[in-house]
Amino acid sequence: QVQLVESGGGLVQAGGSLRLSCAASGSIFSIRAMGWYRQAPGKQRELVATITNGGITTYADSVKGRFTISRGIAKNTVWLQMNSLKPEDTGVYYCNAESFSANIASYIDYWGQGTQVAVSS
């Protein structure tokens, strides 16, 4: 079991910055990757950025060059630095962790409760 707690959301004007944090606890040794997803009102949840244990990062095209994902040395914390925010970045941002389950010999997705990001024009 992995528990994820996000923080750092809020309201910001277009062009501003926010930094999201996610702290993982529980079976963190079994996590192979962490990431951020977001869901805008009336839309499906979409990938924003991910980072593996080896430091390999993936970004949605819409955030490349503006957002940066990073992990702590202990790899139980992940941050998302969001710069040059746009109104279309508005949504609930969810932290995700892919963790191996020995019970099913496969990886399971764990999710945080989400943090709201609102960007005004």
Short mmCIF file of C-alpha atoms in Angstrom, two decimals:
data_model
loop_
_atom_site.label_atom_id
_atom_site.label_comp_id
_atom_site.label_asym_id
_atom_site.label_seq_id
_atom_site.Cartn_x
_atom_site.Cartn_y
_atom_site.Cartn_z
CA GLN A 1 0.00 0.00 0.00
CA VAL A 2 1.18 3.48 -0.88
CA GLN A 3 -0.34 6.68 0.43
CA LEU A 4 0.09 9.96 -1.46
CA VAL A 5 -0.54 13.45 -0.13
CA GLU A 6 -0.43 16.48 -2.42
CA SER A 7 -0.01 20.13 -1.54
CA GLY A 8 0.72 23.44 -3.22
CA GLY A 9 -2.32 24.13 -5.36
CA GLY A 10 -4.04 27.49 -5.45
CA LEU A 11 -5.20 30.42 -7.53
CA VAL A 12 -2.73 32.27 -9.71
CA GLN A 13 -2.87 34.75 -12.57
CA ALA A 14 -1.85 33.74 -16.07
CA GLY A 15 1.90 33.86 -16.43
CA GLY A 16 2.44 33.04 -12.78
CA SER A 17 4.01 30.01 -11.13
CA LEU A 18 3.05 27.30 -8.67
CA ARG A 19 4.95 24.39 -7.17
CA LEU A 20 3.11 21.20 -6.31
CA SER A 21 4.45 18.66 -3.85
CA CYS A 22 3.54 15.02 -3.29
CA ALA A 23 4.75 12.94 -0.37
CA ALA A 24 4.56 9.16 -0.55
CA SER A 25 4.43 6.85 2.45
CA GLY A 26 3.93 3.15 3.02
CA SER A 27 5.59 0.71 0.63
CA ILE A 28 7.70 3.33 -1.12
CA PHE A 29 10.46 0.81 -1.88
CA SER A 30 8.17 -0.81 -4.44
CA ILE A 31 7.52 2.40 -6.41
CA ARG A 32 9.08 2.48 -9.88
CA ALA A 33 7.72 5.82 -11.11
CA MET A 34 5.73 8.81 -9.91
CA GLY A 35 3.90 11.47 -11.79
CA TRP A 36 1.24 14.12 -12.05
CA TYR A 37 -2.06 13.97 -13.86
CA ARG A 38 -4.78 16.59 -14.11
CA GLN A 39 -8.48 16.71 -14.76
CA ALA A 40 -10.27 19.79 -16.00
CA PRO A 41 -14.04 20.18 -15.51
CA GLY A 42 -15.91 18.00 -17.98
CA LYS A 43 -12.75 16.38 -19.30
CA GLN A 44 -10.91 13.13 -18.76
CA ARG A 45 -7.89 12.87 -16.54
CA GLU A 46 -4.70 13.39 -18.54
CA LEU A 47 -1.00 12.86 -18.00
CA VAL A 48 1.03 15.95 -17.16
CA ALA A 49 4.47 14.57 -16.31
CA THR A 50 6.11 11.43 -14.97
CA ILE A 51 9.54 10.53 -13.61
CA THR A 52 11.06 7.08 -13.12
CA ASN A 53 13.42 5.90 -10.41
CA GLY A 54 16.19 6.37 -12.94
CA GLY A 55 15.23 9.98 -13.49
CA ILE A 56 13.68 9.56 -16.93
CA THR A 57 10.97 12.18 -17.43
CA THR A 58 7.96 12.38 -19.70
CA TYR A 59 5.85 15.47 -20.34
CA ALA A 60 2.61 16.22 -22.09
CA ASP A 61 3.24 18.35 -25.18
CA SER A 62 1.10 21.10 -23.71
CA VAL A 63 3.41 21.63 -20.73
CA LYS A 64 6.85 21.03 -22.26
CA GLY A 65 9.18 23.92 -21.56
CA ARG A 66 6.92 25.29 -18.82
CA PHE A 67 6.63 22.49 -16.24
CA THR A 68 9.43 20.55 -14.55
CA ILE A 69 9.01 17.34 -12.56
CA SER A 70 11.60 16.24 -10.02
CA ARG A 71 12.02 13.73 -7.19
CA GLY A 72 13.78 13.87 -3.88
CA ILE A 73 16.90 11.84 -3.12
CA ALA A 74 14.87 9.47 -0.98
CA LYS A 75 12.48 9.16 -3.94
CA ASN A 76 9.42 9.42 -1.74
CA THR A 77 8.68 13.01 -2.73
CA VAL A 78 7.90 14.42 -6.16
CA TRP A 79 7.51 18.04 -7.15
CA LEU A 80 5.97 19.76 -10.14
CA GLN A 81 7.25 23.25 -10.85
CA MET A 82 4.74 25.02 -13.06
CA ASN A 83 5.80 28.25 -14.77
CA SER A 84 4.12 30.48 -17.33
CA LEU A 85 0.75 29.11 -16.29
CA LYS A 86 -2.18 29.43 -18.66
CA PRO A 87 -5.93 29.35 -17.98
CA GLU A 88 -6.06 25.98 -19.74
CA ASP A 89 -3.82 24.56 -17.02
CA THR A 90 -6.74 24.87 -14.61
CA GLY A 91 -7.89 21.62 -13.06
CA VAL A 92 -7.44 19.19 -10.22
CA TYR A 93 -3.90 17.83 -10.16
CA TYR A 94 -3.41 14.28 -8.92
CA CYS A 95 -0.20 12.64 -7.79
CA ASN A 96 0.35 9.12 -9.06
CA ALA A 97 2.69 6.30 -8.07
CA GLU A 98 3.26 3.01 -9.85
CA SER A 99 4.01 0.40 -7.21
CA PHE A 100 4.72 -3.30 -7.52
CA SER A 101 2.31 -5.64 -5.78
CA ALA A 102 3.73 -9.04 -4.92
CA ASN A 103 0.19 -10.33 -4.42
CA ILE A 104 -0.67 -9.97 -8.09
CA ALA A 105 2.88 -9.83 -9.47
CA SER A 106 2.09 -6.63 -11.26
CA TYR A 107 2.14 -2.86 -10.87
CA ILE A 108 -0.72 -0.92 -9.31
CA ASP A 109 -1.53 2.75 -9.69
CA TYR A 110 -2.01 4.72 -6.49
CA TRP A 111 -3.54 8.19 -6.44
CA GLY A 112 -3.56 11.15 -4.13
CA GLN A 113 -6.69 13.07 -3.24
CA GLY A 114 -5.91 15.87 -5.69
CA THR A 115 -5.10 19.54 -5.34
CA GLN A 116 -6.92 22.33 -7.17
CA VAL A 117 -5.05 24.64 -9.53
CA ALA A 118 -6.90 27.64 -10.92
CA VAL A 119 -5.32 30.05 -13.40
CA SER A 120 -7.15 33.30 -14.09
CA SER A 121 -6.79 35.22 -17.33
#
